[in-house]
PDB file of C-alpha atoms in Angstrom:
ATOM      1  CA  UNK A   1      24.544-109.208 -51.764  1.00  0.00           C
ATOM      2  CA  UNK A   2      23.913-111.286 -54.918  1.00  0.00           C
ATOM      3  CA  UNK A   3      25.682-110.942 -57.890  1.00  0.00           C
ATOM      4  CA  UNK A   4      23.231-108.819 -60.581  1.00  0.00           C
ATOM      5  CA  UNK A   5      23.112-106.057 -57.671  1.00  0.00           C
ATOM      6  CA  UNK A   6      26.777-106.217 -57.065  1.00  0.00           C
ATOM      7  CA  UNK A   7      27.546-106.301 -60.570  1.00  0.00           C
ATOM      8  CA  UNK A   8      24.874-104.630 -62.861  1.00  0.00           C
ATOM      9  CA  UNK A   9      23.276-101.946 -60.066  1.00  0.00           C
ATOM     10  CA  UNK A  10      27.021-101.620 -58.468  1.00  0.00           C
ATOM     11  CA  UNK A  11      25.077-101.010 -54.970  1.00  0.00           C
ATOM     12  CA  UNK A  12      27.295-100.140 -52.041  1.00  0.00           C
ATOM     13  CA  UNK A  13      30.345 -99.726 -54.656  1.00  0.00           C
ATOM     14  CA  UNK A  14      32.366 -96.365 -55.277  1.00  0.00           C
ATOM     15  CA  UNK A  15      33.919 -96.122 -58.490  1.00  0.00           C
ATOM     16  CA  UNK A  16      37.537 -96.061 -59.103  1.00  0.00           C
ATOM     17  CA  UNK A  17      37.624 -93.479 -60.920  1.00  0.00           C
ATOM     18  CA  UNK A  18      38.932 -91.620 -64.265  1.00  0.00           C
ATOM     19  CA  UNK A  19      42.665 -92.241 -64.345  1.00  0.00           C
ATOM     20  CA  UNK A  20      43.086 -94.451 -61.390  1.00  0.00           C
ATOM     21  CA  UNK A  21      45.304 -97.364 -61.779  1.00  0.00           C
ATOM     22  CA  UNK A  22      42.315-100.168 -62.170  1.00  0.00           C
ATOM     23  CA  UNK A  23      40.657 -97.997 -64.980  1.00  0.00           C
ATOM     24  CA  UNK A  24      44.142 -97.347 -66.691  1.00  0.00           C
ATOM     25  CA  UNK A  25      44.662-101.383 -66.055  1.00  0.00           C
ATOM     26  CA  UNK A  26      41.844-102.621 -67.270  1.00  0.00           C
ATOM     27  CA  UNK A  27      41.425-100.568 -71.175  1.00  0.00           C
ATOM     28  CA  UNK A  28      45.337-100.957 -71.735  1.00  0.00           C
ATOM     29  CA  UNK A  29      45.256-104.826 -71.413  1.00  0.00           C
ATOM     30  CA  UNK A  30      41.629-104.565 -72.961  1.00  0.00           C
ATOM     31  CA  UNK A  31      42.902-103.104 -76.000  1.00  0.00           C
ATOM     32  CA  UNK A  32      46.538-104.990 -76.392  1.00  0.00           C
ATOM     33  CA  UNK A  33      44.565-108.037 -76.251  1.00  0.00           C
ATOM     34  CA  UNK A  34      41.906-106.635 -79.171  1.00  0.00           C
ATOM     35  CA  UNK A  35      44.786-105.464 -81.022  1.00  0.00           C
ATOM     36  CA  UNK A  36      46.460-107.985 -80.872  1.00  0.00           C
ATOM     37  CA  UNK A  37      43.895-110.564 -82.198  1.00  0.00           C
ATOM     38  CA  UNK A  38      43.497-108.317 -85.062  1.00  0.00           C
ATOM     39  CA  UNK A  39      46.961-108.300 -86.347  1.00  0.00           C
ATOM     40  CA  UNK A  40      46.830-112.062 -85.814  1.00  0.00           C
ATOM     41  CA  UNK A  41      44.214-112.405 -87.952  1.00  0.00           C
ATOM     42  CA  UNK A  42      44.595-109.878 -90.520  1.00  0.00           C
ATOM     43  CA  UNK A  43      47.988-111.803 -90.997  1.00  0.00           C
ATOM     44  CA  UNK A  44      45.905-115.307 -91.078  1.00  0.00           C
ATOM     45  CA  UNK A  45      43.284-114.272 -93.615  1.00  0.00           C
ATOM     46  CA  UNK A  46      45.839-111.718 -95.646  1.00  0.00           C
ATOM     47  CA  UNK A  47      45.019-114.187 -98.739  1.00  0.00           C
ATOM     48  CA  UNK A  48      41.467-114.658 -98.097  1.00  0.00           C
ATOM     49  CA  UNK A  49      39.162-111.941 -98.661  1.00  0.00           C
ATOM     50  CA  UNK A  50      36.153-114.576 -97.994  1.00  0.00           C
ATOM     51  CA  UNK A  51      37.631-114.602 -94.262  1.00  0.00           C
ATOM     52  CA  UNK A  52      38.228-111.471 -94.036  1.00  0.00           C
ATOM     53  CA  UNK A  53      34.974-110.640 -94.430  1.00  0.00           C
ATOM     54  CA  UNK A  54      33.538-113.431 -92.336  1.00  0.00           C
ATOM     55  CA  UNK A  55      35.769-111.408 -89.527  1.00  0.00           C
ATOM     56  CA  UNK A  56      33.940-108.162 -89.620  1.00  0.00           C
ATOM     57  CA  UNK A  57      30.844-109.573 -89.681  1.00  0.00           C
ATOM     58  CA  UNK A  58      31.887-111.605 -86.398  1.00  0.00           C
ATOM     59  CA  UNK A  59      32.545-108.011 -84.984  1.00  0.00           C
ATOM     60  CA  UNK A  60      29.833-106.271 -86.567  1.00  0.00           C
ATOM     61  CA  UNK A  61      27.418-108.943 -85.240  1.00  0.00           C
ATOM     62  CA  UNK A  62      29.092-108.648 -81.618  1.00  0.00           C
ATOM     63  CA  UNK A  63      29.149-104.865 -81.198  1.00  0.00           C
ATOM     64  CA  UNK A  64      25.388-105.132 -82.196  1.00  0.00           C
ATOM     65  CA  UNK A  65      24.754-107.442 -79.553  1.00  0.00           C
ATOM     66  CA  UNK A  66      26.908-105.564 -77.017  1.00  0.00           C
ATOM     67  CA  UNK A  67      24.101-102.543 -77.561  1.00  0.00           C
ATOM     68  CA  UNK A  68      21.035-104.660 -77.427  1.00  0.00           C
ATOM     69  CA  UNK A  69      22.536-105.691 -74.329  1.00  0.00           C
ATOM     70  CA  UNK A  70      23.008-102.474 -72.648  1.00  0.00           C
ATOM     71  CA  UNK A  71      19.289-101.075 -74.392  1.00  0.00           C
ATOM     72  CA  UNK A  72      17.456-104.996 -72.293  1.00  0.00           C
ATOM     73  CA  UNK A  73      19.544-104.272 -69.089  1.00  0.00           C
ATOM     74  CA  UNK A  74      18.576-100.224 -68.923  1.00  0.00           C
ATOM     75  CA  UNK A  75      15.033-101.210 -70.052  1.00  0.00           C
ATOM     76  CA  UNK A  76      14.810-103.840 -67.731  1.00  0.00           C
ATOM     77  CA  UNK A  77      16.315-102.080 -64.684  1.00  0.00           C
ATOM     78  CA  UNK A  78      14.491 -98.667 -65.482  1.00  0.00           C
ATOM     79  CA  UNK A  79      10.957 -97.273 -64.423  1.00  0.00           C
ATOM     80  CA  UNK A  80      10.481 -95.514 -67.661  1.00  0.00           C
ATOM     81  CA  UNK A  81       8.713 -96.783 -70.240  1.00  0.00           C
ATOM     82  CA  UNK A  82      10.902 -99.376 -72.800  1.00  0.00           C
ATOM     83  CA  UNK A  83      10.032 -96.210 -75.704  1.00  0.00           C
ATOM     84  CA  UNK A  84      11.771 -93.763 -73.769  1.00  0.00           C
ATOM     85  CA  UNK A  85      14.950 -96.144 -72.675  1.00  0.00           C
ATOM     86  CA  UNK A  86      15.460 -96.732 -76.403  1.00  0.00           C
ATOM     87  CA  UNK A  87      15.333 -93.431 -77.148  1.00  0.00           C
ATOM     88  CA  UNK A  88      17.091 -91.836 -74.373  1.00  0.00           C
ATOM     89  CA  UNK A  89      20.046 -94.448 -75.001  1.00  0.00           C
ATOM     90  CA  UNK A  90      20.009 -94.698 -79.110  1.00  0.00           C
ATOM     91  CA  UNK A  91      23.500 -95.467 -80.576  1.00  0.00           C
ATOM     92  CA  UNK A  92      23.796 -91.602 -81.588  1.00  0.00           C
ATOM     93  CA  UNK A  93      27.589 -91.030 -79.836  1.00  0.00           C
ATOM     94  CA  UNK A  94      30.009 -90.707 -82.489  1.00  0.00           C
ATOM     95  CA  UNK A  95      31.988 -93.904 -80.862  1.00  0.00           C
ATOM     96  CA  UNK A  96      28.214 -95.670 -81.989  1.00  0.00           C
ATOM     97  CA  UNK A  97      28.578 -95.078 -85.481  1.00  0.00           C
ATOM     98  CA  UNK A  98      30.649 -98.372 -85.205  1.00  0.00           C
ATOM     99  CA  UNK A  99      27.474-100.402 -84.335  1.00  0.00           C
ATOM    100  CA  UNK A 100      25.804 -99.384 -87.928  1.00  0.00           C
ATOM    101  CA  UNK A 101      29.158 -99.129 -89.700  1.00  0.00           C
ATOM    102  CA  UNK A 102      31.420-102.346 -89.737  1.00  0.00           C
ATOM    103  CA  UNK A 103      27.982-104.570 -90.084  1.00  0.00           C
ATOM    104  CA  UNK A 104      27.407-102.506 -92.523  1.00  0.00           C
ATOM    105  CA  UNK A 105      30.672-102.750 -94.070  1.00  0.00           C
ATOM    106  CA  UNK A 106      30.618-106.015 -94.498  1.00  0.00           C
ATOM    107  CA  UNK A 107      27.180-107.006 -95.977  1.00  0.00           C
ATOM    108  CA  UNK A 108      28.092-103.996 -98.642  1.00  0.00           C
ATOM    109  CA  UNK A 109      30.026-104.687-102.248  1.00  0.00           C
ATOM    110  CA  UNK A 110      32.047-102.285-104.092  1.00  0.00           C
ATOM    111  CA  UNK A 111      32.706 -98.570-104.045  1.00  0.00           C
ATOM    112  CA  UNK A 112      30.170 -98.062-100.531  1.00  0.00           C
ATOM    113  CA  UNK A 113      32.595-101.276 -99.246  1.00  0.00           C
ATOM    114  CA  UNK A 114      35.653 -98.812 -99.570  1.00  0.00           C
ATOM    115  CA  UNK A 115      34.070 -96.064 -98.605  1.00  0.00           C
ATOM    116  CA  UNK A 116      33.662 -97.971 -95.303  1.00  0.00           C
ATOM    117  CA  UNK A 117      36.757 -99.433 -94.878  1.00  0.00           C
ATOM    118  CA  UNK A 118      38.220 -96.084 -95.024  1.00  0.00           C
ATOM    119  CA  UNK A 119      35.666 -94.463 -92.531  1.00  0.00           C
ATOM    120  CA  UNK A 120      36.484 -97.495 -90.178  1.00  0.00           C
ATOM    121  CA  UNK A 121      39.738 -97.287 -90.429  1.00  0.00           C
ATOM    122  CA  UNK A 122      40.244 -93.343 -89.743  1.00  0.00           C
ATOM    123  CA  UNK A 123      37.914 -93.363 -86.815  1.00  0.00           C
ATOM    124  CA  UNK A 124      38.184 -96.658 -85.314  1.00  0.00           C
ATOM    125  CA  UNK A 125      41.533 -96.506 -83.036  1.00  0.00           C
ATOM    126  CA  UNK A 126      41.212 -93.173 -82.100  1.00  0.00           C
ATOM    127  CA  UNK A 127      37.546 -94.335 -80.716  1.00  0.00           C
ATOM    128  CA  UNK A 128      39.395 -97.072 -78.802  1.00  0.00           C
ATOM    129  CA  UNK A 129      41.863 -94.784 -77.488  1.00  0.00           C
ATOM    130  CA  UNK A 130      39.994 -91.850 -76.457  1.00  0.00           C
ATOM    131  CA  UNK A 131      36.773 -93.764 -76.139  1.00  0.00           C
ATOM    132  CA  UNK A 132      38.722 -95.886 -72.769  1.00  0.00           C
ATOM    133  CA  UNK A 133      41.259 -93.698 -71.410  1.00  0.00           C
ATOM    134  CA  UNK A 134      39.171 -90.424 -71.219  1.00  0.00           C
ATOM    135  CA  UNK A 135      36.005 -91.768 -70.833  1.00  0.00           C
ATOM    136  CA  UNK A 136      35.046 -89.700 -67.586  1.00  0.00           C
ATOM    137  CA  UNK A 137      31.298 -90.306 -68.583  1.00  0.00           C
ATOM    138  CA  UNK A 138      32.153 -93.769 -67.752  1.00  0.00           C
ATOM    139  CA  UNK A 139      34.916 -94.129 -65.100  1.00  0.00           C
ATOM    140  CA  UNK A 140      33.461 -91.558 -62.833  1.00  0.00           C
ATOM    141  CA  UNK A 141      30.289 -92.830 -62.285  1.00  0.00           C
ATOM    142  CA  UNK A 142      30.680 -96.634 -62.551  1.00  0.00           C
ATOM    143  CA  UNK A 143      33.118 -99.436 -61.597  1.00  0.00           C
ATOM    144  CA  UNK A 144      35.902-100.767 -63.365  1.00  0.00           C
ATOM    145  CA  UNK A 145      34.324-104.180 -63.078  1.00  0.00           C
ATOM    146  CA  UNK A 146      30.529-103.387 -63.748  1.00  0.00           C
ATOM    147  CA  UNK A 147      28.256-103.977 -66.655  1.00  0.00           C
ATOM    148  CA  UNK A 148      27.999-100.939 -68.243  1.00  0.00           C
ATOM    149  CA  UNK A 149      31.420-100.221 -67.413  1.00  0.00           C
ATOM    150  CA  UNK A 150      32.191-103.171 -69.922  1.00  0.00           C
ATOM    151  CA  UNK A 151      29.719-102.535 -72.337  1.00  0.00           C
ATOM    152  CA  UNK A 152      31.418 -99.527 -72.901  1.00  0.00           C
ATOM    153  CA  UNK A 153      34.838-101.169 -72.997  1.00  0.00           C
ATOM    154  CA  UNK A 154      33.823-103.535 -75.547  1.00  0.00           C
ATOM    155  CA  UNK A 155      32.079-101.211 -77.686  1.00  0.00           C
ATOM    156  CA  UNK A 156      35.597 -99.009 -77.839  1.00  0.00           C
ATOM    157  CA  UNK A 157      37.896-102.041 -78.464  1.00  0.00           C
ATOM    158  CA  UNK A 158      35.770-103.867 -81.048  1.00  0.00           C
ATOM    159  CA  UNK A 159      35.828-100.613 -83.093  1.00  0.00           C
ATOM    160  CA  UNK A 160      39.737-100.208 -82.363  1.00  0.00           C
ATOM    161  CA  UNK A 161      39.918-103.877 -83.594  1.00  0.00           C
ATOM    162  CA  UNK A 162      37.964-103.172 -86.992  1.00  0.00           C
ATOM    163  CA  UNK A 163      40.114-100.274 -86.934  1.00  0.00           C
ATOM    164  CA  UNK A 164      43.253-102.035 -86.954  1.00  0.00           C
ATOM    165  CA  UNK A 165      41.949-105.346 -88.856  1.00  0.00           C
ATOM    166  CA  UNK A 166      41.780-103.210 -91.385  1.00  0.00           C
ATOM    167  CA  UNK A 167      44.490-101.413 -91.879  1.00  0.00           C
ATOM    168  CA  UNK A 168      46.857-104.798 -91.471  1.00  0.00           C
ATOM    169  CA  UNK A 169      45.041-106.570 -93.896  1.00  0.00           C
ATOM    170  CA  UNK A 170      45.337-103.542 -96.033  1.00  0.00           C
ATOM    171  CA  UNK A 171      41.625-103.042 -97.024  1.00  0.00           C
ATOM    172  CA  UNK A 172      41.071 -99.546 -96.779  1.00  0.00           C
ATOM    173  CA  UNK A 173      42.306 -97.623-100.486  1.00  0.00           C
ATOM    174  CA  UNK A 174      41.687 -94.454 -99.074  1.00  0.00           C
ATOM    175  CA  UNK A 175      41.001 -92.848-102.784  1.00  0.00           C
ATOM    176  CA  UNK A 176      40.376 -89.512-102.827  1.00  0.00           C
ATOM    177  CA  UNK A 177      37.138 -89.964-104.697  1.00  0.00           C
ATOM    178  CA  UNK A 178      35.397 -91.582-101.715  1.00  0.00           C
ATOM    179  CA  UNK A 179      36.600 -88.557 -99.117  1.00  0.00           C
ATOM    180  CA  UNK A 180      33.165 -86.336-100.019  1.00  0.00           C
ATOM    181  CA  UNK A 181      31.367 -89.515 -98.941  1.00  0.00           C
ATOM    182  CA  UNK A 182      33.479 -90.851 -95.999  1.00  0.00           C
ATOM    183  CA  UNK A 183      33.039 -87.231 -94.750  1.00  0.00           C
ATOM    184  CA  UNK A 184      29.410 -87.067 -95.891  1.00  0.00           C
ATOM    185  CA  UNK A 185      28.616 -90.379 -93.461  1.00  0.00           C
ATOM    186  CA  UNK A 186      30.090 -88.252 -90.811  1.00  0.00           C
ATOM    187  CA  UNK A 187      28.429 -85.222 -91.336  1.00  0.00           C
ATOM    188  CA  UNK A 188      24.527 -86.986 -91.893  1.00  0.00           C
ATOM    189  CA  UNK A 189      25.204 -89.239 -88.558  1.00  0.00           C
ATOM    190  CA  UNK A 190      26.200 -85.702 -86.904  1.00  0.00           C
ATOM    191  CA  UNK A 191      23.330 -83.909 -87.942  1.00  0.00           C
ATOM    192  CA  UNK A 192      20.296 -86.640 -87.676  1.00  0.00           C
ATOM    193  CA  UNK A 193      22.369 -86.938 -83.639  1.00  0.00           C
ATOM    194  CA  UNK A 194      21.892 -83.020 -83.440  1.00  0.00           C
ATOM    195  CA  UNK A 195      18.349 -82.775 -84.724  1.00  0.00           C
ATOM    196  CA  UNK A 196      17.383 -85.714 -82.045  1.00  0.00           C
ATOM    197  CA  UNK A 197      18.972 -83.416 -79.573  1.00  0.00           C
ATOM    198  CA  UNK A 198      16.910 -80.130 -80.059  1.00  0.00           C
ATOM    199  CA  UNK A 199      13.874 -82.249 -80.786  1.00  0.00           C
ATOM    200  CA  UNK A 200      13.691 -85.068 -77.685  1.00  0.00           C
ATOM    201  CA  UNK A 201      16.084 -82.893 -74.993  1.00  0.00           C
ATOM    202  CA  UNK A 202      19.680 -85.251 -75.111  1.00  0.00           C
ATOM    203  CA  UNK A 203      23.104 -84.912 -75.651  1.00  0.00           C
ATOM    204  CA  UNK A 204      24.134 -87.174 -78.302  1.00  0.00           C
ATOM    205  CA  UNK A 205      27.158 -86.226 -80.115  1.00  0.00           C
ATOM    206  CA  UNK A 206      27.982 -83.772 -77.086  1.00  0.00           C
ATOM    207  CA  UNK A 207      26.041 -81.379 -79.037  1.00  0.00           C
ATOM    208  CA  UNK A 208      24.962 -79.415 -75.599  1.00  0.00           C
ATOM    209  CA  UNK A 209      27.668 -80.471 -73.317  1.00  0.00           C
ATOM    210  CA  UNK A 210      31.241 -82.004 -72.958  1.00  0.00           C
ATOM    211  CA  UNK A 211      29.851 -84.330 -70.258  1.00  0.00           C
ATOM    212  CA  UNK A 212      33.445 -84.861 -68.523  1.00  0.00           C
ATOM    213  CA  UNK A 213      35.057 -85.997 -72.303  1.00  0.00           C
ATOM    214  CA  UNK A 214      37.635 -84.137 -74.121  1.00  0.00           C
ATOM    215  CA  UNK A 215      34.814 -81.797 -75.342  1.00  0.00           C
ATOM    216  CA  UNK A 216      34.628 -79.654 -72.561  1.00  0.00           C
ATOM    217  CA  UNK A 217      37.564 -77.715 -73.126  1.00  0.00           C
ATOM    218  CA  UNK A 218      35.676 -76.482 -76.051  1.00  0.00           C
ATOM    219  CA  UNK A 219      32.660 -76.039 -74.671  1.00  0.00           C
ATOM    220  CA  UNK A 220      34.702 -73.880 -72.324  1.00  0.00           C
ATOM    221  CA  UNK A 221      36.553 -72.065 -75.050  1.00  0.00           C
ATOM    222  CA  UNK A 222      33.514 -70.588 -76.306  1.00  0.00           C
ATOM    223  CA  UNK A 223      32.371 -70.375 -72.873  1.00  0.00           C
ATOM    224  CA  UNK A 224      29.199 -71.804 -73.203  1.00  0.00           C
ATOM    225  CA  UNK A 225      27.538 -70.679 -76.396  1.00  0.00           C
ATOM    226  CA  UNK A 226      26.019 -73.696 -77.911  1.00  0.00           C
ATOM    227  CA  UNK A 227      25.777 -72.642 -81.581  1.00  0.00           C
ATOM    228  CA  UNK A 228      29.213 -71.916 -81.369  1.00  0.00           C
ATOM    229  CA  UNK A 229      30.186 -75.227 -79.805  1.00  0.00           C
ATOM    230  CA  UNK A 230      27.975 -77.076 -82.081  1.00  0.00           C
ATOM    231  CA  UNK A 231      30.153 -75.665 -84.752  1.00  0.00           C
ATOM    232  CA  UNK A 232      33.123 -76.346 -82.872  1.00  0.00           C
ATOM    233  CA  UNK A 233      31.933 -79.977 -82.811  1.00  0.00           C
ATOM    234  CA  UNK A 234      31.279 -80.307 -86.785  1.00  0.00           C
ATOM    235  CA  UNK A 235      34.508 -78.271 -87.624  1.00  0.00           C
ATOM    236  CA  UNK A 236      36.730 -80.517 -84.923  1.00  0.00           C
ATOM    237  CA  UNK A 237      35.098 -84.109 -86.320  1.00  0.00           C
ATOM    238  CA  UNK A 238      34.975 -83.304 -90.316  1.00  0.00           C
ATOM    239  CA  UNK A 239      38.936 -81.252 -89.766  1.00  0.00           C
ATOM    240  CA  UNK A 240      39.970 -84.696 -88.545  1.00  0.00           C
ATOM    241  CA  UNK A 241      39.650 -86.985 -90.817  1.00  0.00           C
ATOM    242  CA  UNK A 242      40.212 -83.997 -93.595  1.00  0.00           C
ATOM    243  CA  UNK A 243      43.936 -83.878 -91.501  1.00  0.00           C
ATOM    244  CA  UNK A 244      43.835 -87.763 -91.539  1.00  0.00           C
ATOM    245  CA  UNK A 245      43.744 -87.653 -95.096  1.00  0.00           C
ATOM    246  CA  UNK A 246      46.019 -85.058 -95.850  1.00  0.00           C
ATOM    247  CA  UNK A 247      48.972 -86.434 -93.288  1.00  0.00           C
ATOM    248  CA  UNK A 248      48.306 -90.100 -95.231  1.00  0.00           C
ATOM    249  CA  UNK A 249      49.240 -89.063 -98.539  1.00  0.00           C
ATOM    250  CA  UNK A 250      52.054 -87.112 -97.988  1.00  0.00           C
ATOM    251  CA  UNK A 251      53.560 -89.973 -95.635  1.00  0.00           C
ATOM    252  CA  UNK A 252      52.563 -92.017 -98.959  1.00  0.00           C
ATOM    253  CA  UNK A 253      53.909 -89.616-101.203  1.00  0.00           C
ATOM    254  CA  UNK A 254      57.222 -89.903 -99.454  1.00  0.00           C
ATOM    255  CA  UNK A 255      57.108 -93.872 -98.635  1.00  0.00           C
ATOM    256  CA  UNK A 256      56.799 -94.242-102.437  1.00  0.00           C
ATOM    257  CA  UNK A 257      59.071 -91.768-103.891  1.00  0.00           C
ATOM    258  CA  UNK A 258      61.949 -93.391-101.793  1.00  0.00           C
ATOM    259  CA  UNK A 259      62.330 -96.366-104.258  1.00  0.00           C
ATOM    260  CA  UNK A 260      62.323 -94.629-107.079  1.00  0.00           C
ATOM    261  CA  UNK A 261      64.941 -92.295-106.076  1.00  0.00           C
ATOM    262  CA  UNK A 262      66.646 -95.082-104.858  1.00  0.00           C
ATOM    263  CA  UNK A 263      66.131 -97.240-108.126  1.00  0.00           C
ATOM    264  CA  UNK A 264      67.639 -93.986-110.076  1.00  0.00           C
ATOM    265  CA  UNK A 265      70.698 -93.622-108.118  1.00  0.00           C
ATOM    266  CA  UNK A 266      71.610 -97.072-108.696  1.00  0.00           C
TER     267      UNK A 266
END
């Protein structure tokens, strides 16, 4: 067996599956490694907003080419036509919204800048996290050590790396002006994902199915109604980084009252 066959179309392999020790193995020192490069940097370029930049545009430039990747090899290896491939595999996941945003973030200036930092920074480690570890579209049906297996892992840790890039080099301002947009970005990508999804027959976003993620246990909650789980979806997704917000500034509120009551006392 040669190697694009053993490693690309996996043939004569058997996953390891969700939760087994090589899949566990393999995000954990994936992401320690990703995280740890960021806080390395972040720390190197704390002074140097030029750099800083330079550094999400390095990621932004390699989670871009991670996709186009993936899109070649599933055109490639596919019998449909290159159209439907594209379409059938657009970046419309909410762990994809990485591929626009951190390019994105860094070509942009000003008030859209923060707005991205923020959305980056409230999304992007919990896609790392829950992007690896409960990936069961992933880890059921391929290997550990397999192309899109990796694709996948990549994706996830380059967006917890953003993620955490950015909140050790202290970019984000989270402002409370900017949550109606932060939010909005969420809310557009959700509903251009859903309208695909009615239109072309997929399952971006989950929309229509938990597809072995997390989701499920909503889609089972409301035991299979898909208006209702489409609200579930919107409700979950938005309440999040509403909840992210909210938990920040009262952890702020108390980091910075503690030196002035100190400050008093003395």
């Amino acid at each position: 067996m040669n190697f694009y066959d053993w490693f690309f179309l996996e043939k004569d392999r058997v996953p390891e599956g969700l939760f087994s020790f090589w899949h566990i193995f393999s995000v954990t020192i994936s992401l320690a490694l990703f995280g740890f490069l960021a806080v390395l940097l972040a720390k190197k370029t704390r002074k140097s907003p030029r750099k800083q930049n330079l550094i999400l545009l390095i990621a932004g430039i390699t989670i871009l080419l991670v996709q186009v990747a993936k899109i070649t090899f599933l055109a490639y290896d596919s019998s449909d036509s290159v159209w439907n491939v594209i379409i059938g595999n657009a970046p419309l996941y909410l762990c994809d919204m990485m591929i626009f945003l951190i390019p994105i973030c860094a070509l942009l200036r000003g008030r859209p800048k923060d707005v991205c930092y923020d959305f980056i920074a409230i999304w992007g480690l919990l896609m790392g996290v829950l992007g690896t570890y409960t990936a069961g579209n992933i880890y059921i049906s391929h290997c550990v050590i397999s192309f899109l297996a990796i694709v996948s892992l990549l994706n996830h840790c380059i967006s917890a790396f953003a993620s955490l890039f950015i909140w050790c080099a202290r970019l984000n301002k989270m402002e409370k002006r900017n949550i109606p947009f932060a939010i909005g970005v969420l809310v557009l990508y959700m509903t251009i994902a859903l309208i695909i999804d009615y239109v072309d027959d997929h399952n971006f976003m989950f929309f229509f199915s938990g597809d072995g993620t997390p989701f499920t246990l909503f889609y089972d909650l409301v035991q299979g109604n898909k208006v209702l789980y489409q609200i579930e979806i919107y409700i979950l997704q938005c309440g999040y980084m509403g909840l992210f917000y909210l938990i920040y500034y009262l952890i702020m509120k108390k980091v910075t009252k503690k030196p002035i009551e100190k400050s008093q006392s003395i």
